[in-house]
Amino acid sequence: MGTFHPNASDRLPPEVQTLVLLGPAEPGFWAHFTQSPEACDGQPNPMDRWSTRVIGKIAEQLGHDTQPLFPFGGKPFHPFYSWALRSGRAFAAPVHFLVHDTAGLHVSYRGALALTARLDIAPPNAASPCDGCAQKPCLTACPVQALGPINAGRPTGYNVDVCQTHLGTAEGQACMDGGCLARGACPVSQRYGRLAAQSSFHMRQFKK
Ligand code: SF4
Ligand code: SF4
């Protein structure tokens, strides 16, 4: 989902020369994940456990210098939001969430690989998809303005309580079944191919 060469501000050990961000490849991720042992064993946090196993195994195969890093698992949290921006493939959307050049507002990072090798990497995109998005449907799609009233072209801030309250109502079932309407309204999200079933899974995790 993105790669960059870290510097001193990226809160990584100095020997790390390349950081590779990993996330679902769509379409197809949900069909793959739901066949996994973690998705079928009925235990909590199946996707985090799947990510730990799969990304940990990739790191192991790459060699002992490669460290797997995860955006979950408690403090100290790694700065995945900042790392995503550093990759040049994700940007701060007007709704404050990250928007990725191919995953849109459906971007999620399941982990990262910290490499001591300095890989040759392609130059990142310079422009956010939001720059060419005239209608900006993400701004108006939330039915309860949980992203905050618009001020100077941007919502003023995500109100988690308003969002969670709405999700517990009959009217909130559309978000529960198909995912956040604001995230789904983004044309880049729609091209990514994430299934509604996966978005619903994330909504249930979030509502817990
Ligand atoms: S809907 Fe448009 S403005 Fe909003 S995140 Fe997507 S590309 Fe950016
Ligand atoms: S999940 Fe639904 S209520 Fe919450 S921010 Fe998204 S659109 Fe709004």
mmCIF file with all atom_site columns, C-alpha atoms and ligand atoms in Angstrom:
data_model
loop_
_atom_site.group_PDB
_atom_site.id
_atom_site.type_symbol
_atom_site.label_atom_id
_atom_site.label_alt_id
_atom_site.label_comp_id
_atom_site.label_asym_id
_atom_site.label_entity_id
_atom_site.label_seq_id
_atom_site.pdbx_PDB_ins_code
_atom_site.Cartn_x
_atom_site.Cartn_y
_atom_site.Cartn_z
_atom_site.occupancy
_atom_site.B_iso_or_equiv
_atom_site.pdbx_formal_charge
_atom_site.auth_seq_id
_atom_site.auth_comp_id
_atom_site.auth_asym_id
_atom_site.auth_atom_id
_atom_site.pdbx_PDB_model_num
ATOM   1   C  CA  . MET A 1 1   ? 0.000   0.000   0.000  1.00 0.00 ? 1   MET A CA  1
ATOM   2   C  CA  . GLY A 1 2   ? 3.055   2.235   0.117  1.00 0.00 ? 2   GLY A CA  1
ATOM   3   C  CA  . THR A 1 3   ? 6.788   2.281   0.683  1.00 0.00 ? 3   THR A CA  1
ATOM   4   C  CA  . PHE A 1 4   ? 9.248   4.922   1.816  1.00 0.00 ? 4   PHE A CA  1
ATOM   5   C  CA  . HIS A 1 5   ? 12.731  5.483   3.168  1.00 0.00 ? 5   HIS A CA  1
ATOM   6   C  CA  . PRO A 1 6   ? 12.398  6.542   6.820  1.00 0.00 ? 6   PRO A CA  1
ATOM   7   C  CA  . ASN A 1 7   ? 14.172  9.471   8.405  1.00 0.00 ? 7   ASN A CA  1
ATOM   8   C  CA  . ALA A 1 8   ? 14.737  10.438  12.026 1.00 0.00 ? 8   ALA A CA  1
ATOM   9   C  CA  . SER A 1 9   ? 11.187  11.782  12.433 1.00 0.00 ? 9   SER A CA  1
ATOM   10  C  CA  . ASP A 1 10  ? 9.510   8.470   11.592 1.00 0.00 ? 10  ASP A CA  1
ATOM   11  C  CA  . ARG A 1 11  ? 10.053  6.890   15.026 1.00 0.00 ? 11  ARG A CA  1
ATOM   12  C  CA  . LEU A 1 12  ? 11.879  3.872   13.676 1.00 0.00 ? 12  LEU A CA  1
ATOM   13  C  CA  . PRO A 1 13  ? 15.289  2.452   14.671 1.00 0.00 ? 13  PRO A CA  1
ATOM   14  C  CA  . PRO A 1 14  ? 18.109  4.052   12.641 1.00 0.00 ? 14  PRO A CA  1
ATOM   15  C  CA  . GLU A 1 15  ? 18.987  0.762   10.957 1.00 0.00 ? 15  GLU A CA  1
ATOM   16  C  CA  . VAL A 1 16  ? 15.580  0.659   9.220  1.00 0.00 ? 16  VAL A CA  1
ATOM   17  C  CA  . GLN A 1 17  ? 16.152  1.796   5.636  1.00 0.00 ? 17  GLN A CA  1
ATOM   18  C  CA  . THR A 1 18  ? 12.808  0.938   4.030  1.00 0.00 ? 18  THR A CA  1
ATOM   19  C  CA  . LEU A 1 19  ? 9.281   0.671   5.402  1.00 0.00 ? 19  LEU A CA  1
ATOM   20  C  CA  . VAL A 1 20  ? 6.701   -1.292  3.409  1.00 0.00 ? 20  VAL A CA  1
ATOM   21  C  CA  . LEU A 1 21  ? 3.036   -0.765  4.322  1.00 0.00 ? 21  LEU A CA  1
ATOM   22  C  CA  . LEU A 1 22  ? 0.715   -3.731  3.766  1.00 0.00 ? 22  LEU A CA  1
ATOM   23  C  CA  . GLY A 1 23  ? -3.036  -3.912  3.282  1.00 0.00 ? 23  GLY A CA  1
ATOM   24  C  CA  . PRO A 1 24  ? -5.719  -5.936  1.536  1.00 0.00 ? 24  PRO A CA  1
ATOM   25  C  CA  . ALA A 1 25  ? -5.439  -6.442  -2.229 1.00 0.00 ? 25  ALA A CA  1
ATOM   26  C  CA  . GLU A 1 26  ? -8.903  -6.065  -3.712 1.00 0.00 ? 26  GLU A CA  1
ATOM   27  C  CA  . PRO A 1 27  ? -10.936 -7.603  -5.096 1.00 0.00 ? 27  PRO A CA  1
ATOM   28  C  CA  . GLY A 1 28  ? -10.474 -10.941 -3.423 1.00 0.00 ? 28  GLY A CA  1
ATOM   29  C  CA  . PHE A 1 29  ? -9.218  -10.259 0.085  1.00 0.00 ? 29  PHE A CA  1
ATOM   30  C  CA  . TRP A 1 30  ? -12.474 -11.096 1.871  1.00 0.00 ? 30  TRP A CA  1
ATOM   31  C  CA  . ALA A 1 31  ? -12.827 -14.477 0.150  1.00 0.00 ? 31  ALA A CA  1
ATOM   32  C  CA  . HIS A 1 32  ? -9.238  -15.275 1.145  1.00 0.00 ? 32  HIS A CA  1
ATOM   33  C  CA  . PHE A 1 33  ? -9.541  -14.077 4.738  1.00 0.00 ? 33  PHE A CA  1
ATOM   34  C  CA  . THR A 1 34  ? -12.840 -15.840 5.480  1.00 0.00 ? 34  THR A CA  1
ATOM   35  C  CA  . GLN A 1 35  ? -11.218 -19.196 4.650  1.00 0.00 ? 35  GLN A CA  1
ATOM   36  C  CA  . SER A 1 36  ? -8.438  -18.655 7.185  1.00 0.00 ? 36  SER A CA  1
ATOM   37  C  CA  . PRO A 1 37  ? -8.212  -20.482 10.538 1.00 0.00 ? 37  PRO A CA  1
ATOM   38  C  CA  . GLU A 1 38  ? -8.545  -17.178 12.394 1.00 0.00 ? 38  GLU A CA  1
ATOM   39  C  CA  . ALA A 1 39  ? -11.806 -16.296 10.638 1.00 0.00 ? 39  ALA A CA  1
ATOM   40  C  CA  . CYS A 1 40  ? -13.304 -19.697 11.427 1.00 0.00 ? 40  CYS A CA  1
ATOM   41  C  CA  . ASP A 1 41  ? -12.259 -20.369 15.029 1.00 0.00 ? 41  ASP A CA  1
ATOM   42  C  CA  . GLY A 1 42  ? -14.811 -18.106 16.727 1.00 0.00 ? 42  GLY A CA  1
ATOM   43  C  CA  . GLN A 1 43  ? -12.144 -16.350 18.803 1.00 0.00 ? 43  GLN A CA  1
ATOM   44  C  CA  . PRO A 1 44  ? -11.914 -12.538 19.156 1.00 0.00 ? 44  PRO A CA  1
ATOM   45  C  CA  . ASN A 1 45  ? -10.025 -10.228 16.795 1.00 0.00 ? 45  ASN A CA  1
ATOM   46  C  CA  . PRO A 1 46  ? -9.691  -12.635 13.870 1.00 0.00 ? 46  PRO A CA  1
ATOM   47  C  CA  . MET A 1 47  ? -8.286  -10.118 11.391 1.00 0.00 ? 47  MET A CA  1
ATOM   48  C  CA  . ASP A 1 48  ? -5.631  -8.844  13.786 1.00 0.00 ? 48  ASP A CA  1
ATOM   49  C  CA  . ARG A 1 49  ? -4.602  -12.433 14.516 1.00 0.00 ? 49  ARG A CA  1
ATOM   50  C  CA  . TRP A 1 50  ? -4.566  -13.235 10.784 1.00 0.00 ? 50  TRP A CA  1
ATOM   51  C  CA  . SER A 1 51  ? -2.403  -10.172 10.141 1.00 0.00 ? 51  SER A CA  1
ATOM   52  C  CA  . THR A 1 52  ? 0.024   -11.124 12.899 1.00 0.00 ? 52  THR A CA  1
ATOM   53  C  CA  . ARG A 1 53  ? 0.440   -14.635 11.523 1.00 0.00 ? 53  ARG A CA  1
ATOM   54  C  CA  . VAL A 1 54  ? 0.666   -13.787 7.829  1.00 0.00 ? 54  VAL A CA  1
ATOM   55  C  CA  . ILE A 1 55  ? 2.812   -10.675 8.042  1.00 0.00 ? 55  ILE A CA  1
ATOM   56  C  CA  . GLY A 1 56  ? 4.960   -12.291 10.725 1.00 0.00 ? 56  GLY A CA  1
ATOM   57  C  CA  . LYS A 1 57  ? 5.565   -15.218 8.387  1.00 0.00 ? 57  LYS A CA  1
ATOM   58  C  CA  . ILE A 1 58  ? 6.535   -12.919 5.509  1.00 0.00 ? 58  ILE A CA  1
ATOM   59  C  CA  . ALA A 1 59  ? 9.013   -11.149 7.794  1.00 0.00 ? 59  ALA A CA  1
ATOM   60  C  CA  . GLU A 1 60  ? 10.461  -14.476 8.880  1.00 0.00 ? 60  GLU A CA  1
ATOM   61  C  CA  . GLN A 1 61  ? 10.902  -15.572 5.272  1.00 0.00 ? 61  GLN A CA  1
ATOM   62  C  CA  . LEU A 1 62  ? 12.644  -12.312 4.384  1.00 0.00 ? 62  LEU A CA  1
ATOM   63  C  CA  . GLY A 1 63  ? 15.258  -12.840 7.069  1.00 0.00 ? 63  GLY A CA  1
ATOM   64  C  CA  . HIS A 1 64  ? 16.002  -12.038 10.679 1.00 0.00 ? 64  HIS A CA  1
ATOM   65  C  CA  . ASP A 1 65  ? 16.658  -8.347  9.984  1.00 0.00 ? 65  ASP A CA  1
ATOM   66  C  CA  . THR A 1 66  ? 13.047  -7.788  8.914  1.00 0.00 ? 66  THR A CA  1
ATOM   67  C  CA  . GLN A 1 67  ? 10.668  -6.627  11.629 1.00 0.00 ? 67  GLN A CA  1
ATOM   68  C  CA  . PRO A 1 68  ? 6.869   -6.903  11.327 1.00 0.00 ? 68  PRO A CA  1
ATOM   69  C  CA  . LEU A 1 69  ? 5.032   -3.918  12.806 1.00 0.00 ? 69  LEU A CA  1
ATOM   70  C  CA  . PHE A 1 70  ? 1.289   -3.618  13.455 1.00 0.00 ? 70  PHE A CA  1
ATOM   71  C  CA  . PRO A 1 71  ? -1.238  -0.815  14.004 1.00 0.00 ? 71  PRO A CA  1
ATOM   72  C  CA  . PHE A 1 72  ? -2.900  -2.763  16.864 1.00 0.00 ? 72  PHE A CA  1
ATOM   73  C  CA  . GLY A 1 73  ? -1.734  -4.604  19.950 1.00 0.00 ? 73  GLY A CA  1
ATOM   74  C  CA  . GLY A 1 74  ? -1.600  -1.773  22.490 1.00 0.00 ? 74  GLY A CA  1
ATOM   75  C  CA  . LYS A 1 75  ? 0.836   0.962   23.405 1.00 0.00 ? 75  LYS A CA  1
ATOM   76  C  CA  . PRO A 1 76  ? 3.188   2.243   22.205 1.00 0.00 ? 76  PRO A CA  1
ATOM   77  C  CA  . PHE A 1 77  ? 1.207   2.610   18.992 1.00 0.00 ? 77  PHE A CA  1
ATOM   78  C  CA  . HIS A 1 78  ? 3.154   2.973   15.779 1.00 0.00 ? 78  HIS A CA  1
ATOM   79  C  CA  . PRO A 1 79  ? 2.374   6.143   13.763 1.00 0.00 ? 79  PRO A CA  1
ATOM   80  C  CA  . PHE A 1 80  ? 0.687   4.402   10.830 1.00 0.00 ? 80  PHE A CA  1
ATOM   81  C  CA  . TYR A 1 81  ? -1.257  7.562   9.912  1.00 0.00 ? 81  TYR A CA  1
ATOM   82  C  CA  . SER A 1 82  ? 1.986   9.520   9.539  1.00 0.00 ? 82  SER A CA  1
ATOM   83  C  CA  . TRP A 1 83  ? 3.693   6.633   7.775  1.00 0.00 ? 83  TRP A CA  1
ATOM   84  C  CA  . ALA A 1 84  ? 0.823   6.436   5.292  1.00 0.00 ? 84  ALA A CA  1
ATOM   85  C  CA  . LEU A 1 85  ? 1.274   10.143  4.487  1.00 0.00 ? 85  LEU A CA  1
ATOM   86  C  CA  . ARG A 1 86  ? 5.028   9.644   4.167  1.00 0.00 ? 86  ARG A CA  1
ATOM   87  C  CA  . SER A 1 87  ? 4.458   6.936   1.545  1.00 0.00 ? 87  SER A CA  1
ATOM   88  C  CA  . GLY A 1 88  ? 3.032   9.545   -0.817 1.00 0.00 ? 88  GLY A CA  1
ATOM   89  C  CA  . ARG A 1 89  ? 0.183   7.197   -1.655 1.00 0.00 ? 89  ARG A CA  1
ATOM   90  C  CA  . ALA A 1 90  ? -2.238  8.331   1.054  1.00 0.00 ? 90  ALA A CA  1
ATOM   91  C  CA  . PHE A 1 91  ? -3.481  11.822  1.829  1.00 0.00 ? 91  PHE A CA  1
ATOM   92  C  CA  . ALA A 1 92  ? -5.573  13.639  4.420  1.00 0.00 ? 92  ALA A CA  1
ATOM   93  C  CA  . ALA A 1 93  ? -9.100  13.707  2.958  1.00 0.00 ? 93  ALA A CA  1
ATOM   94  C  CA  . PRO A 1 94  ? -11.427 16.624  3.660  1.00 0.00 ? 94  PRO A CA  1
ATOM   95  C  CA  . VAL A 1 95  ? -13.259 14.339  6.102  1.00 0.00 ? 95  VAL A CA  1
ATOM   96  C  CA  . HIS A 1 96  ? -9.952  13.942  7.994  1.00 0.00 ? 96  HIS A CA  1
ATOM   97  C  CA  . PHE A 1 97  ? -9.681  10.201  7.293  1.00 0.00 ? 97  PHE A CA  1
ATOM   98  C  CA  . LEU A 1 98  ? -6.845  8.926   5.110  1.00 0.00 ? 98  LEU A CA  1
ATOM   99  C  CA  . VAL A 1 99  ? -7.633  8.564   1.419  1.00 0.00 ? 99  VAL A CA  1
ATOM   100 C  CA  . HIS A 1 100 ? -5.393  6.206   -0.570 1.00 0.00 ? 100 HIS A CA  1
ATOM   101 C  CA  . ASP A 1 101 ? -4.686  6.521   -4.281 1.00 0.00 ? 101 ASP A CA  1
ATOM   102 C  CA  . THR A 1 102 ? -6.258  3.117   -5.071 1.00 0.00 ? 102 THR A CA  1
ATOM   103 C  CA  . ALA A 1 103 ? -8.204  2.127   -1.933 1.00 0.00 ? 103 ALA A CA  1
ATOM   104 C  CA  . GLY A 1 104 ? -9.790  5.527   -1.363 1.00 0.00 ? 104 GLY A CA  1
ATOM   105 C  CA  . LEU A 1 105 ? -11.418 5.920   2.048  1.00 0.00 ? 105 LEU A CA  1
ATOM   106 C  CA  . HIS A 1 106 ? -11.496 2.119   2.352  1.00 0.00 ? 106 HIS A CA  1
ATOM   107 C  CA  . VAL A 1 107 ? -7.778  2.058   2.990  1.00 0.00 ? 107 VAL A CA  1
ATOM   108 C  CA  . SER A 1 108 ? -6.653  -0.088  5.889  1.00 0.00 ? 108 SER A CA  1
ATOM   109 C  CA  . TYR A 1 109 ? -3.161  -1.041  6.913  1.00 0.00 ? 109 TYR A CA  1
ATOM   110 C  CA  . ARG A 1 110 ? -2.812  -4.538  8.327  1.00 0.00 ? 110 ARG A CA  1
ATOM   111 C  CA  . GLY A 1 111 ? 0.847   -4.081  9.150  1.00 0.00 ? 111 GLY A CA  1
ATOM   112 C  CA  . ALA A 1 112 ? 4.261   -3.046  7.881  1.00 0.00 ? 112 ALA A CA  1
ATOM   113 C  CA  . LEU A 1 113 ? 7.667   -4.548  7.244  1.00 0.00 ? 113 LEU A CA  1
ATOM   114 C  CA  . ALA A 1 114 ? 10.718  -2.663  8.485  1.00 0.00 ? 114 ALA A CA  1
ATOM   115 C  CA  . LEU A 1 115 ? 13.704  -3.600  6.332  1.00 0.00 ? 115 LEU A CA  1
ATOM   116 C  CA  . THR A 1 116 ? 17.368  -2.865  6.895  1.00 0.00 ? 116 THR A CA  1
ATOM   117 C  CA  . ALA A 1 117 ? 17.892  -2.992  3.111  1.00 0.00 ? 117 ALA A CA  1
ATOM   118 C  CA  . ARG A 1 118 ? 17.391  0.218   1.167  1.00 0.00 ? 118 ARG A CA  1
ATOM   119 C  CA  . LEU A 1 119 ? 15.079  -0.817  -1.653 1.00 0.00 ? 119 LEU A CA  1
ATOM   120 C  CA  . ASP A 1 120 ? 14.724  1.069   -4.902 1.00 0.00 ? 120 ASP A CA  1
ATOM   121 C  CA  . ILE A 1 121 ? 11.227  2.460   -4.801 1.00 0.00 ? 121 ILE A CA  1
ATOM   122 C  CA  . ALA A 1 122 ? 9.130   4.242   -7.376 1.00 0.00 ? 122 ALA A CA  1
ATOM   123 C  CA  . PRO A 1 123 ? 8.493   7.927   -6.796 1.00 0.00 ? 123 PRO A CA  1
ATOM   124 C  CA  . PRO A 1 124 ? 5.120   8.449   -5.083 1.00 0.00 ? 124 PRO A CA  1
ATOM   125 C  CA  . ASN A 1 125 ? 2.154   10.209  -6.596 1.00 0.00 ? 125 ASN A CA  1
ATOM   126 C  CA  . ALA A 1 126 ? 2.308   13.907  -6.002 1.00 0.00 ? 126 ALA A CA  1
ATOM   127 C  CA  . ALA A 1 127 ? -1.408  14.600  -6.081 1.00 0.00 ? 127 ALA A CA  1
ATOM   128 C  CA  . SER A 1 128 ? -4.245  13.553  -3.816 1.00 0.00 ? 128 SER A CA  1
ATOM   129 C  CA  . PRO A 1 129 ? -7.328  12.114  -5.555 1.00 0.00 ? 129 PRO A CA  1
ATOM   130 C  CA  . CYS A 1 130 ? -9.283  14.796  -3.691 1.00 0.00 ? 130 CYS A CA  1
ATOM   131 C  CA  . ASP A 1 131 ? -7.670  17.487  -5.866 1.00 0.00 ? 131 ASP A CA  1
ATOM   132 C  CA  . GLY A 1 132 ? -9.647  16.331  -8.894 1.00 0.00 ? 132 GLY A CA  1
ATOM   133 C  CA  . CYS A 1 133 ? -12.834 15.400  -7.044 1.00 0.00 ? 133 CYS A CA  1
ATOM   134 C  CA  . ALA A 1 134 ? -15.227 18.218  -7.804 1.00 0.00 ? 134 ALA A CA  1
ATOM   135 C  CA  . GLN A 1 135 ? -18.296 16.933  -5.961 1.00 0.00 ? 135 GLN A CA  1
ATOM   136 C  CA  . LYS A 1 136 ? -16.530 15.659  -2.830 1.00 0.00 ? 136 LYS A CA  1
ATOM   137 C  CA  . PRO A 1 137 ? -19.425 13.337  -1.905 1.00 0.00 ? 137 PRO A CA  1
ATOM   138 C  CA  . CYS A 1 138 ? -17.666 12.193  1.287  1.00 0.00 ? 138 CYS A CA  1
ATOM   139 C  CA  . LEU A 1 139 ? -18.522 15.568  2.816  1.00 0.00 ? 139 LEU A CA  1
ATOM   140 C  CA  . THR A 1 140 ? -22.279 15.145  2.674  1.00 0.00 ? 140 THR A CA  1
ATOM   141 C  CA  . ALA A 1 141 ? -22.876 11.376  2.847  1.00 0.00 ? 141 ALA A CA  1
ATOM   142 C  CA  . CYS A 1 142 ? -23.089 10.929  6.614  1.00 0.00 ? 142 CYS A CA  1
ATOM   143 C  CA  . PRO A 1 143 ? -26.792 11.099  7.553  1.00 0.00 ? 143 PRO A CA  1
ATOM   144 C  CA  . VAL A 1 144 ? -26.135 12.462  11.055 1.00 0.00 ? 144 VAL A CA  1
ATOM   145 C  CA  . GLN A 1 145 ? -23.197 14.799  10.379 1.00 0.00 ? 145 GLN A CA  1
ATOM   146 C  CA  . ALA A 1 146 ? -21.007 12.685  12.629 1.00 0.00 ? 146 ALA A CA  1
ATOM   147 C  CA  . LEU A 1 147 ? -17.991 14.096  10.819 1.00 0.00 ? 147 LEU A CA  1
ATOM   148 C  CA  . GLY A 1 148 ? -18.937 17.537  12.089 1.00 0.00 ? 148 GLY A CA  1
ATOM   149 C  CA  . PRO A 1 149 ? -20.534 20.594  10.515 1.00 0.00 ? 149 PRO A CA  1
ATOM   150 C  CA  . ILE A 1 150 ? -18.675 21.846  7.432  1.00 0.00 ? 150 ILE A CA  1
ATOM   151 C  CA  . ASN A 1 151 ? -16.514 24.877  8.121  1.00 0.00 ? 151 ASN A CA  1
ATOM   152 C  CA  . ALA A 1 152 ? -14.186 26.328  5.457  1.00 0.00 ? 152 ALA A CA  1
ATOM   153 C  CA  . GLY A 1 153 ? -14.806 23.297  3.249  1.00 0.00 ? 153 GLY A CA  1
ATOM   154 C  CA  . ARG A 1 154 ? -13.986 20.676  5.868  1.00 0.00 ? 154 ARG A CA  1
ATOM   155 C  CA  . PRO A 1 155 ? -15.992 18.983  8.605  1.00 0.00 ? 155 PRO A CA  1
ATOM   156 C  CA  . THR A 1 156 ? -14.907 20.211  11.991 1.00 0.00 ? 156 THR A CA  1
ATOM   157 C  CA  . GLY A 1 157 ? -14.146 16.805  13.495 1.00 0.00 ? 157 GLY A CA  1
ATOM   158 C  CA  . TYR A 1 158 ? -15.298 13.216  13.843 1.00 0.00 ? 158 TYR A CA  1
ATOM   159 C  CA  . ASN A 1 159 ? -17.825 12.814  16.667 1.00 0.00 ? 159 ASN A CA  1
ATOM   160 C  CA  . VAL A 1 160 ? -17.522 9.141   17.606 1.00 0.00 ? 160 VAL A CA  1
ATOM   161 C  CA  . ASP A 1 161 ? -20.455 9.297   20.044 1.00 0.00 ? 161 ASP A CA  1
ATOM   162 C  CA  . VAL A 1 162 ? -22.840 10.626  17.385 1.00 0.00 ? 162 VAL A CA  1
ATOM   163 C  CA  . CYS A 1 163 ? -21.677 7.953   14.948 1.00 0.00 ? 163 CYS A CA  1
ATOM   164 C  CA  . GLN A 1 164 ? -21.966 5.108   17.460 1.00 0.00 ? 164 GLN A CA  1
ATOM   165 C  CA  . THR A 1 165 ? -25.412 6.233   18.610 1.00 0.00 ? 165 THR A CA  1
ATOM   166 C  CA  . HIS A 1 166 ? -26.622 6.267   15.010 1.00 0.00 ? 166 HIS A CA  1
ATOM   167 C  CA  . LEU A 1 167 ? -25.245 2.765   14.431 1.00 0.00 ? 167 LEU A CA  1
ATOM   168 C  CA  . GLY A 1 168 ? -27.479 1.496   17.223 1.00 0.00 ? 168 GLY A CA  1
ATOM   169 C  CA  . THR A 1 169 ? -30.658 2.739   15.538 1.00 0.00 ? 169 THR A CA  1
ATOM   170 C  CA  . ALA A 1 170 ? -32.768 1.261   12.751 1.00 0.00 ? 170 ALA A CA  1
ATOM   171 C  CA  . GLU A 1 171 ? -31.644 4.138   10.501 1.00 0.00 ? 171 GLU A CA  1
ATOM   172 C  CA  . GLY A 1 172 ? -28.040 3.219   11.156 1.00 0.00 ? 172 GLY A CA  1
ATOM   173 C  CA  . GLN A 1 173 ? -28.470 -0.257  9.716  1.00 0.00 ? 173 GLN A CA  1
ATOM   174 C  CA  . ALA A 1 174 ? -27.315 0.934   6.293  1.00 0.00 ? 174 ALA A CA  1
ATOM   175 C  CA  . CYS A 1 175 ? -23.907 1.787   7.773  1.00 0.00 ? 175 CYS A CA  1
ATOM   176 C  CA  . MET A 1 176 ? -23.826 -1.449  9.759  1.00 0.00 ? 176 MET A CA  1
ATOM   177 C  CA  . ASP A 1 177 ? -24.641 -3.606  6.744  1.00 0.00 ? 177 ASP A CA  1
ATOM   178 C  CA  . GLY A 1 178 ? -22.629 -1.856  4.046  1.00 0.00 ? 178 GLY A CA  1
ATOM   179 C  CA  . GLY A 1 179 ? -20.027 0.202   5.858  1.00 0.00 ? 179 GLY A CA  1
ATOM   180 C  CA  . CYS A 1 180 ? -19.622 3.891   6.569  1.00 0.00 ? 180 CYS A CA  1
ATOM   181 C  CA  . LEU A 1 181 ? -21.620 5.817   3.981  1.00 0.00 ? 181 LEU A CA  1
ATOM   182 C  CA  . ALA A 1 182 ? -19.058 8.614   3.900  1.00 0.00 ? 182 ALA A CA  1
ATOM   183 C  CA  . ARG A 1 183 ? -16.216 6.199   3.151  1.00 0.00 ? 183 ARG A CA  1
ATOM   184 C  CA  . GLY A 1 184 ? -18.333 4.390   0.566  1.00 0.00 ? 184 GLY A CA  1
ATOM   185 C  CA  . ALA A 1 185 ? -19.334 7.593   -1.218 1.00 0.00 ? 185 ALA A CA  1
ATOM   186 C  CA  . CYS A 1 186 ? -15.760 8.208   -2.375 1.00 0.00 ? 186 CYS A CA  1
ATOM   187 C  CA  . PRO A 1 187 ? -15.370 7.274   -6.061 1.00 0.00 ? 187 PRO A CA  1
ATOM   188 C  CA  . VAL A 1 188 ? -11.890 5.864   -5.369 1.00 0.00 ? 188 VAL A CA  1
ATOM   189 C  CA  . SER A 1 189 ? -13.329 3.591   -2.640 1.00 0.00 ? 189 SER A CA  1
ATOM   190 C  CA  . GLN A 1 190 ? -15.952 2.381   -5.117 1.00 0.00 ? 190 GLN A CA  1
ATOM   191 C  CA  . ARG A 1 191 ? -13.297 1.378   -7.667 1.00 0.00 ? 191 ARG A CA  1
ATOM   192 C  CA  . TYR A 1 192 ? -11.266 -0.536  -5.061 1.00 0.00 ? 192 TYR A CA  1
ATOM   193 C  CA  . GLY A 1 193 ? -13.679 -3.472  -4.913 1.00 0.00 ? 193 GLY A CA  1
ATOM   194 C  CA  . ARG A 1 194 ? -13.994 -4.058  -1.174 1.00 0.00 ? 194 ARG A CA  1
ATOM   195 C  CA  . LEU A 1 195 ? -17.083 -6.148  -0.458 1.00 0.00 ? 195 LEU A CA  1
ATOM   196 C  CA  . ALA A 1 196 ? -19.907 -4.875  1.740  1.00 0.00 ? 196 ALA A CA  1
ATOM   197 C  CA  . ALA A 1 197 ? -19.463 -7.977  3.919  1.00 0.00 ? 197 ALA A CA  1
ATOM   198 C  CA  . GLN A 1 198 ? -15.966 -6.844  4.861  1.00 0.00 ? 198 GLN A CA  1
ATOM   199 C  CA  . SER A 1 199 ? -17.115 -3.303  5.578  1.00 0.00 ? 199 SER A CA  1
ATOM   200 C  CA  . SER A 1 200 ? -19.882 -4.740  7.758  1.00 0.00 ? 200 SER A CA  1
ATOM   201 C  CA  . PHE A 1 201 ? -17.301 -6.823  9.640  1.00 0.00 ? 201 PHE A CA  1
ATOM   202 C  CA  . HIS A 1 202 ? -15.295 -3.684  10.407 1.00 0.00 ? 202 HIS A CA  1
ATOM   203 C  CA  . MET A 1 203 ? -18.453 -1.847  11.503 1.00 0.00 ? 203 MET A CA  1
ATOM   204 C  CA  . ARG A 1 204 ? -19.304 -4.615  13.958 1.00 0.00 ? 204 ARG A CA  1
ATOM   205 C  CA  . GLN A 1 205 ? -15.764 -4.514  15.351 1.00 0.00 ? 205 GLN A CA  1
ATOM   206 C  CA  . PHE A 1 206 ? -15.990 -0.731  15.649 1.00 0.00 ? 206 PHE A CA  1
ATOM   207 C  CA  . LYS A 1 207 ? -19.417 -0.820  17.334 1.00 0.00 ? 207 LYS A CA  1
ATOM   208 C  CA  . LYS A 1 208 ? -18.117 -3.214  19.991 1.00 0.00 ? 208 LYS A CA  1
HETATM 209 S  S1  . SF4 B 2 .   ? -14.925 11.658  -2.141 1.00 0.00 ? 1   SF4 B S1  1
HETATM 210 FE FE1 . SF4 B 2 .   ? -13.466 12.956  -3.282 1.00 0.00 ? 1   SF4 B FE1 1
HETATM 211 S  S2  . SF4 B 2 .   ? -12.824 14.503  -1.745 1.00 0.00 ? 1   SF4 B S2  1
HETATM 212 FE FE2 . SF4 B 2 .   ? -13.733 12.778  -0.608 1.00 0.00 ? 1   SF4 B FE2 1
HETATM 213 S  S3  . SF4 B 2 .   ? -12.014 11.442  -0.081 1.00 0.00 ? 1   SF4 B S3  1
HETATM 214 FE FE3 . SF4 B 2 .   ? -12.865 10.684  -2.028 1.00 0.00 ? 1   SF4 B FE3 1
HETATM 215 S  S4  . SF4 B 2 .   ? -11.626 11.686  -3.617 1.00 0.00 ? 1   SF4 B S4  1
HETATM 216 FE FE4 . SF4 B 2 .   ? -11.295 12.837  -1.712 1.00 0.00 ? 1   SF4 B FE4 1
HETATM 217 S  S1  . SF4 B 2 .   ? -20.519 5.090   9.967  1.00 0.00 ? 2   SF4 B S1  1
HETATM 218 FE FE1 . SF4 B 2 .   ? -22.416 6.124   9.305  1.00 0.00 ? 2   SF4 B FE1 1
HETATM 219 S  S2  . SF4 B 2 .   ? -22.891 7.495   11.041 1.00 0.00 ? 2   SF4 B S2  1
HETATM 220 FE FE2 . SF4 B 2 .   ? -20.733 6.908   11.263 1.00 0.00 ? 2   SF4 B FE2 1
HETATM 221 S  S3  . SF4 B 2 .   ? -19.547 8.512   10.205 1.00 0.00 ? 2   SF4 B S3  1
HETATM 222 FE FE3 . SF4 B 2 .   ? -19.925 6.873   8.710  1.00 0.00 ? 2   SF4 B FE3 1
HETATM 223 S  S4  . SF4 B 2 .   ? -21.812 7.521   7.646  1.00 0.00 ? 2   SF4 B S4  1
HETATM 224 FE FE4 . SF4 B 2 .   ? -21.708 8.691   9.543  1.00 0.00 ? 2   SF4 B FE4 1
#
